[in-house]
C-alpha atoms as an extended CHARMM CRD file, in Angstrom:
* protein
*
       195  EXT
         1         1  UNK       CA              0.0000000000        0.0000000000        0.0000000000  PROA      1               0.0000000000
         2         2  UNK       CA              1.2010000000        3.4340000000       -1.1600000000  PROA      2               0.0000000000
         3         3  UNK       CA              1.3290000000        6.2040000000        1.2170000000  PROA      3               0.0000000000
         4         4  UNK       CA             -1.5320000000        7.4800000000       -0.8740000000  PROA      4               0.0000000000
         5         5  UNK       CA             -3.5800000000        4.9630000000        0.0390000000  PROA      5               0.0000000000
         6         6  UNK       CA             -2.9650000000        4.8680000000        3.6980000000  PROA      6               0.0000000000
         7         7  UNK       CA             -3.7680000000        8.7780000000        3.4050000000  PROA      7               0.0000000000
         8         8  UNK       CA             -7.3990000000        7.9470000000        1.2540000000  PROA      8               0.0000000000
         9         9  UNK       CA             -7.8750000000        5.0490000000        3.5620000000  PROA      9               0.0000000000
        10        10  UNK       CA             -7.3410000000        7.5610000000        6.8560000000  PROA      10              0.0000000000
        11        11  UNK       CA             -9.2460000000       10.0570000000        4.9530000000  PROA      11              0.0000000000
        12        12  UNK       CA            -11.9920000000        7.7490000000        4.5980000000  PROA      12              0.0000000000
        13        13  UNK       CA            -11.9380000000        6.4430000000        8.0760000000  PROA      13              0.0000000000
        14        14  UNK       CA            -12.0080000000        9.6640000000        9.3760000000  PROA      14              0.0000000000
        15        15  UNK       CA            -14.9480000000       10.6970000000        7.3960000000  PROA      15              0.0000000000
        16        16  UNK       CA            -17.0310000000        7.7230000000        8.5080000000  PROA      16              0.0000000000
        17        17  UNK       CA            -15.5700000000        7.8350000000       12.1340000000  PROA      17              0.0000000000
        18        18  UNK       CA            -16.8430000000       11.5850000000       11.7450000000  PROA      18              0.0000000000
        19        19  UNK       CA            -20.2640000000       11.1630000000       10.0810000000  PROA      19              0.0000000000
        20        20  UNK       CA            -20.5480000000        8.2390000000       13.0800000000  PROA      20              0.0000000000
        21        21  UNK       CA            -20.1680000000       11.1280000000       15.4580000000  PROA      21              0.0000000000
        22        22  UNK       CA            -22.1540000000       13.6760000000       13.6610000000  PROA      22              0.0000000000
        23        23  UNK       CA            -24.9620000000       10.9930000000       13.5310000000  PROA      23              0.0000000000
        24        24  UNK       CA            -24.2700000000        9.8590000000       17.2330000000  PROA      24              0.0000000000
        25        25  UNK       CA            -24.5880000000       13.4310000000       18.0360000000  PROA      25              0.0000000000
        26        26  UNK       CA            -27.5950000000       13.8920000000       16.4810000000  PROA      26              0.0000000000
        27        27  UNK       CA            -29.2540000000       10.7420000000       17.6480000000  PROA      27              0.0000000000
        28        28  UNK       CA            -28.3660000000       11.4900000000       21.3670000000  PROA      28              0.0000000000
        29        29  UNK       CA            -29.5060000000       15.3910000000       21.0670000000  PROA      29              0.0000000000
        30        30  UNK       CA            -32.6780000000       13.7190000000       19.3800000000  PROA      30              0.0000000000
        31        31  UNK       CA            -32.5980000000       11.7650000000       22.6470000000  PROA      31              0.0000000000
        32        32  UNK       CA            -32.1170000000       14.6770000000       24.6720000000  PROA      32              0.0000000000
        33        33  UNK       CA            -34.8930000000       16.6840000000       22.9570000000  PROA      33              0.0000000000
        34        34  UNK       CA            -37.6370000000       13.5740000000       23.7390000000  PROA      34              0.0000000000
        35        35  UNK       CA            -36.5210000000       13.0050000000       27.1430000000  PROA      35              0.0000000000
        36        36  UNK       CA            -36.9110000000       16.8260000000       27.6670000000  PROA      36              0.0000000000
        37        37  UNK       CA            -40.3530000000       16.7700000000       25.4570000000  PROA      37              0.0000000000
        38        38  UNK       CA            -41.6650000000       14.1730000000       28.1900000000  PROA      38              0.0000000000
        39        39  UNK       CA            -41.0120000000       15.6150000000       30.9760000000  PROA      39              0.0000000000
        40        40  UNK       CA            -42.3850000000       19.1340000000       29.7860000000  PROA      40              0.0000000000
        41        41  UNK       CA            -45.3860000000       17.3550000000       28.9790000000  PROA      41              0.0000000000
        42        42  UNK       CA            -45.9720000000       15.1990000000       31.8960000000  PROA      42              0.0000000000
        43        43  UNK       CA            -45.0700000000       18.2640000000       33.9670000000  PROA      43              0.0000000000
        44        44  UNK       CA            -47.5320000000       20.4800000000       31.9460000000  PROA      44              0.0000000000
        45        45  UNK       CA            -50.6040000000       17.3300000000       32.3380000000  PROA      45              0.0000000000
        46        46  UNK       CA            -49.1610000000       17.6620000000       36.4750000000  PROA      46              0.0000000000
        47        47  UNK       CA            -50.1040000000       21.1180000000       36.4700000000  PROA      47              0.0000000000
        48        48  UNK       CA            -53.1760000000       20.8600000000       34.2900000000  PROA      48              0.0000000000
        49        49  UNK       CA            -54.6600000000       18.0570000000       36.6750000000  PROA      49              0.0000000000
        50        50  UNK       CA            -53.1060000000       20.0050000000       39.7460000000  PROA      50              0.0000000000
        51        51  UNK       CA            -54.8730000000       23.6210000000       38.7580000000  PROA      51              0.0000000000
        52        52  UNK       CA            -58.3140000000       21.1050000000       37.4180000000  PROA      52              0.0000000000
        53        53  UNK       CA            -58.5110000000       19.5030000000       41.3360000000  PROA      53              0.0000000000
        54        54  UNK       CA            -58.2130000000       23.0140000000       42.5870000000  PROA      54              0.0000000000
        55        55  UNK       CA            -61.1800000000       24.2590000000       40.5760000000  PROA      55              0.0000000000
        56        56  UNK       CA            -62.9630000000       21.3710000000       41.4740000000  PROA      56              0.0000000000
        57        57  UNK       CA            -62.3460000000       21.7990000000       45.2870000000  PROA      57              0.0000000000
        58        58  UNK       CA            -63.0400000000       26.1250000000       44.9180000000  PROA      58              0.0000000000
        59        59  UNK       CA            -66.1230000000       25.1260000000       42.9290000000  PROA      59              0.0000000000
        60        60  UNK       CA            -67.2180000000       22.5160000000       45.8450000000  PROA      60              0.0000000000
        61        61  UNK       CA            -66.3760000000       25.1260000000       48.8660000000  PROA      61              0.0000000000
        62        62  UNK       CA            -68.7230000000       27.7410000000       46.8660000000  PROA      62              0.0000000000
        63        63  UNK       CA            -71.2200000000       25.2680000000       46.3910000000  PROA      63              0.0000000000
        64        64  UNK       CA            -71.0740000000       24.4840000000       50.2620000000  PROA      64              0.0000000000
        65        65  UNK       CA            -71.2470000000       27.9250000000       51.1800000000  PROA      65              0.0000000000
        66        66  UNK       CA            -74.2420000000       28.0520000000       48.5010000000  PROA      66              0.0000000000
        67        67  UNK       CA            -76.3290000000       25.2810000000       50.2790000000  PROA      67              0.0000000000
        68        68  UNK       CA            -75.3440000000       26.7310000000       53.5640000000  PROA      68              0.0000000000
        69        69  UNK       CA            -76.8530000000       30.5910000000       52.5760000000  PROA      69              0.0000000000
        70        70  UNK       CA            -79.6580000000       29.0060000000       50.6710000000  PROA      70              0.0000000000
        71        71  UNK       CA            -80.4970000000       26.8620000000       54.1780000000  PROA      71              0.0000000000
        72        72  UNK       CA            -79.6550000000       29.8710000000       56.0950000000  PROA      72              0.0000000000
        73        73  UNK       CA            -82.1850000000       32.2420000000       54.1390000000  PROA      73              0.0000000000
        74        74  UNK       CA            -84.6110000000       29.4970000000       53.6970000000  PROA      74              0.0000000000
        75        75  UNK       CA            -84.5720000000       29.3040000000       57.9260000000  PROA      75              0.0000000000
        76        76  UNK       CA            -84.9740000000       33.0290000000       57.6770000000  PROA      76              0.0000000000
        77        77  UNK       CA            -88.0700000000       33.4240000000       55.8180000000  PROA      77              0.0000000000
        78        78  UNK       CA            -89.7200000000       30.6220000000       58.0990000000  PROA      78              0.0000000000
        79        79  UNK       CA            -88.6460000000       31.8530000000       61.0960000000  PROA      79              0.0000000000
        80        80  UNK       CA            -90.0630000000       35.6720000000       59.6970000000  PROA      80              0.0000000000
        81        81  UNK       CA            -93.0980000000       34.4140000000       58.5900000000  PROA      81              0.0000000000
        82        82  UNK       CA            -93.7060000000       32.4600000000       62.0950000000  PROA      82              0.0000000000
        83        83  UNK       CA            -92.7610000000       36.1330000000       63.4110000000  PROA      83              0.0000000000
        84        84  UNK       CA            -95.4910000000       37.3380000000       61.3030000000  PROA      84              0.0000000000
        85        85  UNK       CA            -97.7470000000       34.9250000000       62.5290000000  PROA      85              0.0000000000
        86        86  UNK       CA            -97.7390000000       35.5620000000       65.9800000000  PROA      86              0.0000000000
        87        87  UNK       CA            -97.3470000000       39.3120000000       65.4570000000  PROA      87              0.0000000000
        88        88  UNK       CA           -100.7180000000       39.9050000000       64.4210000000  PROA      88              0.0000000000
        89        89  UNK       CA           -102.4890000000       37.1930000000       66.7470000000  PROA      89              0.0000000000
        90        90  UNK       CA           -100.7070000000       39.2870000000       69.8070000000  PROA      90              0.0000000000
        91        91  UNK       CA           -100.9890000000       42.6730000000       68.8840000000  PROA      91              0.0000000000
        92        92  UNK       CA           -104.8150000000       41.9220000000       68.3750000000  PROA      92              0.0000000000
        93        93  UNK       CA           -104.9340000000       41.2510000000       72.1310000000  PROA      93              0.0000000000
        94        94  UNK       CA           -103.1180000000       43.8180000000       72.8710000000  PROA      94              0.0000000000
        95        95  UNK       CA           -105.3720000000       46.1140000000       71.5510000000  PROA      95              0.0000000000
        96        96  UNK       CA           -108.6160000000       44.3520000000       72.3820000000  PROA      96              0.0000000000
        97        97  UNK       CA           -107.4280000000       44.3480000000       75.9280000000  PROA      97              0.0000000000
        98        98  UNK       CA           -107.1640000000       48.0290000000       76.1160000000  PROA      98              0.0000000000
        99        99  UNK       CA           -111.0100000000       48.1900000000       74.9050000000  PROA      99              0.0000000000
       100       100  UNK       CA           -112.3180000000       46.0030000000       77.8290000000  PROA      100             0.0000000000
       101       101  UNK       CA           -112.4600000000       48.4740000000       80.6700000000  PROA      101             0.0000000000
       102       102  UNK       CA           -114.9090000000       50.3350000000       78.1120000000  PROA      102             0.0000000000
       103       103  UNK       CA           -117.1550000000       47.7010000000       77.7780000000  PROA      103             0.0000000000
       104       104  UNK       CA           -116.9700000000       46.9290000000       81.3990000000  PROA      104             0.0000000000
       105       105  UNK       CA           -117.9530000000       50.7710000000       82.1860000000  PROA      105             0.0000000000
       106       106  UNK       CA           -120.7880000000       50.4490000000       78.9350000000  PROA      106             0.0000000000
       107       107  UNK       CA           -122.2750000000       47.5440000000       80.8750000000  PROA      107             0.0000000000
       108       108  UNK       CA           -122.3860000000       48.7750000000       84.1940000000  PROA      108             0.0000000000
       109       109  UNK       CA           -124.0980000000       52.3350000000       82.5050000000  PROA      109             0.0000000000
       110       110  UNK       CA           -126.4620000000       49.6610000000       80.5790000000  PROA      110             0.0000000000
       111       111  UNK       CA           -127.6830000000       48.3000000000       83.8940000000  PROA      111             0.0000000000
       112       112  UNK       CA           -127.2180000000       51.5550000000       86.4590000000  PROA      112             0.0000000000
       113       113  UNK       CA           -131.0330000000       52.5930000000       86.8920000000  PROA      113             0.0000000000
       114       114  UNK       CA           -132.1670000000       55.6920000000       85.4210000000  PROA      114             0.0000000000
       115       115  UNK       CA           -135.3630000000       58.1260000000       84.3120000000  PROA      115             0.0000000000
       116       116  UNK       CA           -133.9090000000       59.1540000000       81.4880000000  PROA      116             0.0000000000
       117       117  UNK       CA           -134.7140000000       56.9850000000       78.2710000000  PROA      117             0.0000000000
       118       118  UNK       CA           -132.9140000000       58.4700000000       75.4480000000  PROA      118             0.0000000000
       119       119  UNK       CA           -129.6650000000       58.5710000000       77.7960000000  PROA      119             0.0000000000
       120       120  UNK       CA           -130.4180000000       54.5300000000       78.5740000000  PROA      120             0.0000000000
       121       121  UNK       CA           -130.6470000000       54.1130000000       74.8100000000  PROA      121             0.0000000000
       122       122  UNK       CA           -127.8800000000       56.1300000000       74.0050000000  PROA      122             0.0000000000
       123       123  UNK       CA           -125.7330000000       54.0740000000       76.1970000000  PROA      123             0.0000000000
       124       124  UNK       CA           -127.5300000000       50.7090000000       75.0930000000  PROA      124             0.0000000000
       125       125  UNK       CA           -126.8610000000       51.2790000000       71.9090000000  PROA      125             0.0000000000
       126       126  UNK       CA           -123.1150000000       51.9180000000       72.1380000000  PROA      126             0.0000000000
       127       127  UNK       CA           -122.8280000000       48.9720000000       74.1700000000  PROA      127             0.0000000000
       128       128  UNK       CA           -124.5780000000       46.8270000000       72.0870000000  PROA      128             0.0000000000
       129       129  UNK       CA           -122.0150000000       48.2980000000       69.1660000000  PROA      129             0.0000000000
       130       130  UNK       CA           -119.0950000000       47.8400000000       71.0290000000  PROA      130             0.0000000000
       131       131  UNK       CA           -120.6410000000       44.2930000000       71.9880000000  PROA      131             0.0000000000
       132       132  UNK       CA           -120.7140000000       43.6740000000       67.8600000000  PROA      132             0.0000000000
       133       133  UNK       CA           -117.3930000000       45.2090000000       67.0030000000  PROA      133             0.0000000000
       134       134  UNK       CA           -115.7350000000       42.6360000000       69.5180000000  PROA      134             0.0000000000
       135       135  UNK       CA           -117.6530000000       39.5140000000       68.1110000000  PROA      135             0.0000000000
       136       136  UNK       CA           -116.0370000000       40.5670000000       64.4480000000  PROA      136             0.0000000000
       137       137  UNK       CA           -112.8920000000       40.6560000000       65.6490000000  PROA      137             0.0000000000
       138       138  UNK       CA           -113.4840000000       36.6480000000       67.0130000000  PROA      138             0.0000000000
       139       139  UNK       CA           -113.7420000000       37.6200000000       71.0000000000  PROA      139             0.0000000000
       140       140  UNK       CA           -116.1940000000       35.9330000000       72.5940000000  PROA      140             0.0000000000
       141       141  UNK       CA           -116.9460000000       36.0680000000       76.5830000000  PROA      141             0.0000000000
       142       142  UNK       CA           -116.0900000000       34.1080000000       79.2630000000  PROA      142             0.0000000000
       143       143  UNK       CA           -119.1130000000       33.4790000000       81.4400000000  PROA      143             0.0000000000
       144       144  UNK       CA           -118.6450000000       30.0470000000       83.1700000000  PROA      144             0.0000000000
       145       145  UNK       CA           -121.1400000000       30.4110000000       86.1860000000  PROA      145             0.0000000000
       146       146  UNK       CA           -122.3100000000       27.1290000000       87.5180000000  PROA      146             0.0000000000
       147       147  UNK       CA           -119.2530000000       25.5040000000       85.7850000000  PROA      147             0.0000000000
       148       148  UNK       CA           -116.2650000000       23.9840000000       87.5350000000  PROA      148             0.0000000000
       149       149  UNK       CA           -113.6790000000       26.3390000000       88.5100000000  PROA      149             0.0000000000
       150       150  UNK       CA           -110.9980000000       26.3990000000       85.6710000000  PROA      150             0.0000000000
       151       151  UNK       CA           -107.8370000000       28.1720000000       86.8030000000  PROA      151             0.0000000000
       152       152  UNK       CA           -106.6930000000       28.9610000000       82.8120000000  PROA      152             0.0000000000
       153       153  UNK       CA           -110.1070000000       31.1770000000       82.3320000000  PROA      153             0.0000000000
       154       154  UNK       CA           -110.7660000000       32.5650000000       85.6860000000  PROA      154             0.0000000000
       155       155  UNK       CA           -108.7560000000       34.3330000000       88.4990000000  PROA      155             0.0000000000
       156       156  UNK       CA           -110.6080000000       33.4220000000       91.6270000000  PROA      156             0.0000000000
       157       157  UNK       CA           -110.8950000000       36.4920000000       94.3530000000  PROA      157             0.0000000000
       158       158  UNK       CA           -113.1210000000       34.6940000000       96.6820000000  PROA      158             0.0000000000
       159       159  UNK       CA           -114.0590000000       31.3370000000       98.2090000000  PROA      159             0.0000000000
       160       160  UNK       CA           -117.9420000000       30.6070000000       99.5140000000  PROA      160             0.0000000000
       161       161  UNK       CA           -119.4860000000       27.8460000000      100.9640000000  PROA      161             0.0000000000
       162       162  UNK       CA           -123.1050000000       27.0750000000       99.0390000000  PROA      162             0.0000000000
       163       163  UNK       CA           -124.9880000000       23.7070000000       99.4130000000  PROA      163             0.0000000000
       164       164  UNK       CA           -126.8120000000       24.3140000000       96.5110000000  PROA      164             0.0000000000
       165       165  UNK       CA           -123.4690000000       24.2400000000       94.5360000000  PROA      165             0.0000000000
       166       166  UNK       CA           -121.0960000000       21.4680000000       94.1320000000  PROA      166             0.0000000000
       167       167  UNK       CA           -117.3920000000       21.5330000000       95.0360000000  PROA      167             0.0000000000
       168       168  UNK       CA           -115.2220000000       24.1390000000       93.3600000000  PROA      168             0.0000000000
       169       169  UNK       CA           -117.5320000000       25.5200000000       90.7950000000  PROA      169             0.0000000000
       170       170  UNK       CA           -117.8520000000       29.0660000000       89.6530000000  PROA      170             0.0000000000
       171       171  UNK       CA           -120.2400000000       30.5860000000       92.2610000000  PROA      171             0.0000000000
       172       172  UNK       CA           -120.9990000000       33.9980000000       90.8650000000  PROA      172             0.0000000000
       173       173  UNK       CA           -118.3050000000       36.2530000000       88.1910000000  PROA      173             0.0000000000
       174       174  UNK       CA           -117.7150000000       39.4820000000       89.4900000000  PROA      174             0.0000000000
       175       175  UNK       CA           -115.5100000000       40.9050000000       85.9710000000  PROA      175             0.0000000000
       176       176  UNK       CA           -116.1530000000       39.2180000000       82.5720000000  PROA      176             0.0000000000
       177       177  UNK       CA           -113.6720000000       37.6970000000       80.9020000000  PROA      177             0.0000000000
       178       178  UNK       CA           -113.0200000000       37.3720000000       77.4330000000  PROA      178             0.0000000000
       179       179  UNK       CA           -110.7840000000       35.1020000000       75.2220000000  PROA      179             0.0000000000
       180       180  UNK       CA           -110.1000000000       34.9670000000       71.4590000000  PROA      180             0.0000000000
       181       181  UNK       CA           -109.7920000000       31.4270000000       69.4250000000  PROA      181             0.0000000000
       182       182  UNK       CA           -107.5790000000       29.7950000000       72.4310000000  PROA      182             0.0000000000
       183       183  UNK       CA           -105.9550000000       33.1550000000       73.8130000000  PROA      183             0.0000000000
       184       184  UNK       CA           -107.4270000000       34.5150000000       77.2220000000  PROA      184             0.0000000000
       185       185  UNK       CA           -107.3460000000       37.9400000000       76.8360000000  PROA      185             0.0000000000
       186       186  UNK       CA           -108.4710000000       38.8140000000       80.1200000000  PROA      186             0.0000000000
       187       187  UNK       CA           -109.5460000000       35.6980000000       82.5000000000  PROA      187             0.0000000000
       188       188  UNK       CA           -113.3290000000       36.1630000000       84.4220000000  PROA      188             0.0000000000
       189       189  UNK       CA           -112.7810000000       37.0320000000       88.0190000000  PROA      189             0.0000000000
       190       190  UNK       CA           -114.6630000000       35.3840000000       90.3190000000  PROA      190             0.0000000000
       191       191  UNK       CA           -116.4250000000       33.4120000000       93.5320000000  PROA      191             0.0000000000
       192       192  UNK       CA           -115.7400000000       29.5720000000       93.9560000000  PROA      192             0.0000000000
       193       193  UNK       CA           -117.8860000000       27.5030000000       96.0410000000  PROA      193             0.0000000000
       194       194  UNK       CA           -117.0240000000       25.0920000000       98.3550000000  PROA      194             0.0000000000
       195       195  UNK       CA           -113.2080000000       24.3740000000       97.1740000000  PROA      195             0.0000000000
């Protein structure tokens, strides 16, 4: 072999031993590139399904804190409208009970003797009015004589012994009393025999 030879042969070798590198080079950057693709994309799914299970746990918080206002407005409006309920019911009383002494007063003026007619009539008439305006509004009277006693719808101020009468029943009612549906507005006062 000629010197020329050994230099083409050389030559040749180190053109294949170079393209071997070049290509080795290439196929390990290749390498490189995929193994870094992967990773950017499993770390990129990571953070999608990170960021999607903390969307999902905000959106079930706000939902819980949606039930929870809906339940606590819900309770609201019940316990209002109960409010409203028993609003009305008392403040009726309330204001029927301030028109009792009237009617008292209108009663005894009713049955207080007098000569004069057209007063008598006058007064007859407003009790009898007043009498009307309180049935409207669902009052009705407590008048229990010759009942047994019944400490919810009387007050009793006195005690008396009567034969005639059994054991604690209502003897004689000194005040009226008057009630509306179930609600005493103002319990009867009176005498109790032989309790």
């Amino acid at each position: 072999m000629s010197s020329e030879d050994i230099k083409e042969e050389k030559t040749e070798e180190e053109i294949s031993d170079t393209s071997e590198e070049i290509e080795s080079e290439a196929s390990s950057e290749e390498e490189v590139l995929e193994t870094e693709e992967v990773p950017e994309e499993d770390d990129e799914l990571t953070l999608l399904r990170k960021e999607n299970d903390e969307i999902i746990k905000e959106l079930d918080d706000l939902k819980d804190k949606y039930q929870r206002l809906a339940a606590e407005y819900d309770n609201f409006r019940k316990r209002t409208q109960k409010e409203k309920a028993e609003i009305y019911p008392d403040a009726m009383v309330a204001a029927i009970k301030e028109f009792l002494p009237m009617a008292d007063n209108f009663e005894r003026a009713a049955s207080a003797e007098t000569t004069d007619e057209k007063y008598k009539s006058g007064v007859m008439m407003i009790q009898n009015q007043l009498s009307e305006a309180l049935k409207k509004l669902g009052v009705e009277i407590i008048d229990r004589k010759g009942e047994e006693f019944n400490p919810e719808l009387e007050d009793a101020v006195t005690q008396i012994v009567d034969e005639n009468l059994g054991d604690n029943v209502v003897a004689e009612v000194y005040q009226k009393g008057y009630k509306r549906g179930d609600k005493v507005i103002r319990p009867a006062m009176v005498a109790v025999a032989n309790c």
